[in-house]
């Protein structure tokens, strides 16, 4: 009996009833022919056998590429420092997870957003790729970002940090967990915004 090879247009011929059995399990027998086509048939307790049928091979699992960790900068209104956040997304950008603190520098709050493409935001400025993440690394990002306190101050005059400082603290925490390379946090401080008098611009 001729039939189409599963998933192809090629014709293949079913093996004869007395074909060599490559292996058997429970109530089935299996045969692999010279064309690398797998066949199986059911065997009943009375010894009766069904005709050979092709074995449908499961689709090969597509290996999911690891995500990467990015420091993302976005423009804010005139006179305000860049907004910093961390994104976990594919290497070439795309939808992913964003971790950030929002609000003014007196009272900021933590925010975690899933399935957002921050790289196409109207306010997107640029980004720096910090590292490649495996599954454990992604778990550490979620953990550390949720455990670093958002910057807060009694009043504007007492402000000593903003979203940029929070991101640096998170990266430092990820250094401690060996998720990012040593020195990553320090290198990111070169992106801090400053006033004309050399003082930090907190917003």
Short mmCIF file of C-alpha atoms in Angstrom, two decimals:
data_model
loop_
_atom_site.label_atom_id
_atom_site.label_comp_id
_atom_site.label_asym_id
_atom_site.label_seq_id
_atom_site.Cartn_x
_atom_site.Cartn_y
_atom_site.Cartn_z
CA UNK A 1 0.00 0.00 0.00
CA UNK A 2 1.32 3.43 -0.98
CA UNK A 3 0.67 6.58 1.01
CA UNK A 4 2.05 10.06 1.39
CA UNK A 5 4.91 10.54 3.81
CA UNK A 6 3.58 12.59 6.71
CA UNK A 7 4.31 16.28 6.22
CA UNK A 8 5.61 15.76 2.66
CA UNK A 9 4.37 15.10 -0.86
CA UNK A 10 6.65 12.11 -1.27
CA UNK A 11 5.01 8.71 -1.71
CA UNK A 12 6.11 5.85 0.53
CA UNK A 13 5.18 2.18 0.58
CA UNK A 14 3.90 0.51 3.72
CA UNK A 15 6.06 -2.41 4.88
CA UNK A 16 4.89 -5.99 4.33
CA UNK A 17 3.12 -7.88 7.08
CA UNK A 18 6.29 -9.85 7.86
CA UNK A 19 8.55 -6.78 8.07
CA UNK A 20 11.34 -6.86 10.64
CA UNK A 21 10.21 -5.54 14.01
CA UNK A 22 12.61 -2.89 15.29
CA UNK A 23 11.02 -2.87 18.73
CA UNK A 24 7.75 -3.56 20.49
CA UNK A 25 6.00 -2.05 23.48
CA UNK A 26 2.85 -3.29 25.17
CA UNK A 27 0.34 -3.89 22.36
CA UNK A 28 2.24 -2.25 19.48
CA UNK A 29 5.04 -3.22 17.11
CA UNK A 30 7.33 -0.76 15.34
CA UNK A 31 9.31 -0.86 12.11
CA UNK A 32 11.76 1.63 10.58
CA UNK A 33 12.20 1.28 6.82
CA UNK A 34 15.16 2.13 4.60
CA UNK A 35 13.73 5.59 3.89
CA UNK A 36 13.81 6.48 7.61
CA UNK A 37 10.03 6.33 7.83
CA UNK A 38 8.66 4.96 11.08
CA UNK A 39 5.67 2.59 11.13
CA UNK A 40 3.61 1.00 13.86
CA UNK A 41 0.73 -1.45 14.14
CA UNK A 42 -1.49 -2.69 16.91
CA UNK A 43 -1.22 -6.29 18.09
CA UNK A 44 -4.30 -7.88 19.67
CA UNK A 45 -4.17 -10.53 22.43
CA UNK A 46 -5.28 -13.19 19.93
CA UNK A 47 -2.25 -12.41 17.75
CA UNK A 48 -4.14 -10.49 15.08
CA UNK A 49 -2.28 -7.48 13.74
CA UNK A 50 -3.60 -4.28 12.17
CA UNK A 51 -2.04 -2.85 9.01
CA UNK A 52 1.07 -0.72 9.34
CA UNK A 53 0.51 3.02 9.84
CA UNK A 54 3.05 5.79 9.77
CA UNK A 55 4.27 7.11 13.08
CA UNK A 56 3.65 10.82 13.23
CA UNK A 57 6.74 12.34 14.73
CA UNK A 58 6.20 15.26 17.10
CA UNK A 59 7.33 18.60 15.79
CA UNK A 60 10.80 19.46 16.93
CA UNK A 61 10.67 21.81 19.85
CA UNK A 62 11.74 25.27 18.84
CA UNK A 63 14.45 26.41 21.19
CA UNK A 64 13.43 29.68 22.76
CA UNK A 65 16.23 32.20 22.53
CA UNK A 66 17.25 33.75 25.82
CA UNK A 67 16.09 37.26 26.59
CA UNK A 68 18.48 40.09 27.37
CA UNK A 69 18.52 42.76 30.05
CA UNK A 70 18.53 46.37 28.90
CA UNK A 71 18.88 49.73 30.59
CA UNK A 72 16.40 51.92 28.71
CA UNK A 73 16.36 55.72 28.67
CA UNK A 74 13.32 57.79 27.75
CA UNK A 75 12.86 61.49 27.24
CA UNK A 76 10.79 63.47 29.71
CA UNK A 77 9.56 67.06 29.62
CA UNK A 78 12.03 69.92 29.19
CA UNK A 79 14.30 70.43 32.16
CA UNK A 80 13.70 66.92 33.47
CA UNK A 81 16.30 64.14 33.61
CA UNK A 82 16.01 61.06 31.42
CA UNK A 83 13.70 58.38 32.76
CA UNK A 84 15.49 55.08 33.31
CA UNK A 85 13.98 51.62 33.41
CA UNK A 86 15.09 48.02 32.96
CA UNK A 87 13.67 45.85 30.19
CA UNK A 88 13.83 42.09 29.71
CA UNK A 89 13.32 41.48 26.01
CA UNK A 90 14.71 39.67 22.93
CA UNK A 91 18.23 40.59 21.87
CA UNK A 92 17.06 42.73 18.95
CA UNK A 93 14.27 44.41 20.89
CA UNK A 94 10.57 43.69 20.89
CA UNK A 95 7.90 43.02 23.46
CA UNK A 96 9.05 42.09 26.92
CA UNK A 97 8.91 43.03 30.58
CA UNK A 98 9.64 46.51 31.94
CA UNK A 99 10.71 47.22 35.52
CA UNK A 100 10.77 50.80 36.75
CA UNK A 101 9.87 53.32 39.43
CA UNK A 102 7.44 56.10 38.57
CA UNK A 103 6.36 59.37 40.13
CA UNK A 104 8.31 62.46 41.17
CA UNK A 105 11.56 62.16 43.10
CA UNK A 106 9.81 62.90 46.41
CA UNK A 107 7.58 59.82 46.22
CA UNK A 108 8.28 57.11 43.65
CA UNK A 109 6.54 53.75 43.35
CA UNK A 110 7.59 50.43 41.81
CA UNK A 111 5.98 49.27 38.57
CA UNK A 112 6.34 46.01 36.62
CA UNK A 113 4.68 45.72 33.20
CA UNK A 114 4.53 42.59 31.00
CA UNK A 115 4.33 42.28 27.22
CA UNK A 116 5.23 45.84 26.27
CA UNK A 117 7.59 47.00 23.52
CA UNK A 118 9.31 49.94 25.16
CA UNK A 119 11.71 50.28 22.23
CA UNK A 120 8.98 51.75 20.01
CA UNK A 121 7.69 54.18 22.62
CA UNK A 122 7.43 57.80 21.42
CA UNK A 123 9.64 58.82 24.33
CA UNK A 124 12.32 56.16 23.69
CA UNK A 125 15.82 57.65 23.57
CA UNK A 126 18.30 54.77 23.65
CA UNK A 127 19.25 51.64 25.54
CA UNK A 128 22.24 49.70 26.73
CA UNK A 129 22.33 45.90 26.66
CA UNK A 130 23.63 44.67 30.00
CA UNK A 131 23.61 40.89 29.65
CA UNK A 132 21.93 37.76 28.34
CA UNK A 133 19.49 36.13 30.74
CA UNK A 134 18.64 32.51 31.33
CA UNK A 135 15.47 31.55 33.19
CA UNK A 136 17.19 31.87 36.57
CA UNK A 137 18.53 35.29 35.61
CA UNK A 138 15.03 36.50 34.74
CA UNK A 139 13.81 35.32 38.12
CA UNK A 140 16.56 37.29 39.83
CA UNK A 141 15.60 40.44 37.89
CA UNK A 142 12.01 40.13 39.11
CA UNK A 143 13.17 39.45 42.66
CA UNK A 144 15.76 42.22 42.94
CA UNK A 145 13.61 44.91 41.31
CA UNK A 146 10.78 44.16 43.74
CA UNK A 147 13.12 44.38 46.74
CA UNK A 148 14.96 47.64 46.01
CA UNK A 149 13.05 50.47 47.66
CA UNK A 150 11.83 53.28 45.37
CA UNK A 151 13.47 56.66 46.09
CA UNK A 152 11.54 58.91 48.46
CA UNK A 153 12.19 62.11 50.40
CA UNK A 154 10.47 64.31 52.98
CA UNK A 155 10.48 67.22 50.53
CA UNK A 156 12.10 68.36 47.28
CA UNK A 157 15.10 69.84 49.08
CA UNK A 158 15.85 66.43 50.61
CA UNK A 159 15.75 64.50 47.32
CA UNK A 160 18.90 62.40 46.87
CA UNK A 161 17.83 59.94 44.21
CA UNK A 162 15.46 59.20 41.34
CA UNK A 163 14.68 56.44 38.83
CA UNK A 164 18.28 56.51 37.63
CA UNK A 165 19.64 55.75 41.09
CA UNK A 166 17.06 53.01 41.57
CA UNK A 167 18.16 51.30 38.34
CA UNK A 168 21.82 51.50 39.41
CA UNK A 169 20.93 49.92 42.77
CA UNK A 170 19.07 47.11 41.01
CA UNK A 171 22.02 46.48 38.70
CA UNK A 172 24.30 46.40 41.74
CA UNK A 173 22.00 43.81 43.28
CA UNK A 174 22.19 41.76 40.09
CA UNK A 175 25.98 42.00 40.23
CA UNK A 176 25.82 40.48 43.70
CA UNK A 177 23.83 37.57 42.24
CA UNK A 178 26.29 37.19 39.32
CA UNK A 179 23.54 37.98 36.81
CA UNK A 180 25.43 40.90 35.26
CA UNK A 181 29.19 41.36 35.12
CA UNK A 182 31.05 43.17 37.86
CA UNK A 183 31.34 46.89 37.23
CA UNK A 184 28.06 47.12 35.31
CA UNK A 185 26.43 49.38 37.90
CA UNK A 186 29.40 51.73 38.09
CA UNK A 187 29.62 52.03 34.31
CA UNK A 188 25.95 53.03 34.08
CA UNK A 189 26.47 56.02 36.38
CA UNK A 190 28.21 57.77 33.47
CA UNK A 191 24.73 58.22 32.02
CA UNK A 192 23.45 60.22 35.01
CA UNK A 193 22.00 63.64 34.22
CA UNK A 194 23.68 66.69 35.75
CA UNK A 195 22.86 70.36 36.08
CA UNK A 196 25.11 73.05 34.62
CA UNK A 197 26.68 73.59 38.07
CA UNK A 198 27.75 69.95 38.22
CA UNK A 199 25.08 68.86 40.67
CA UNK A 200 22.85 65.86 39.92
CA UNK A 201 19.58 66.62 38.17
CA UNK A 202 16.93 64.71 40.10
CA UNK A 203 13.80 66.32 38.69
#
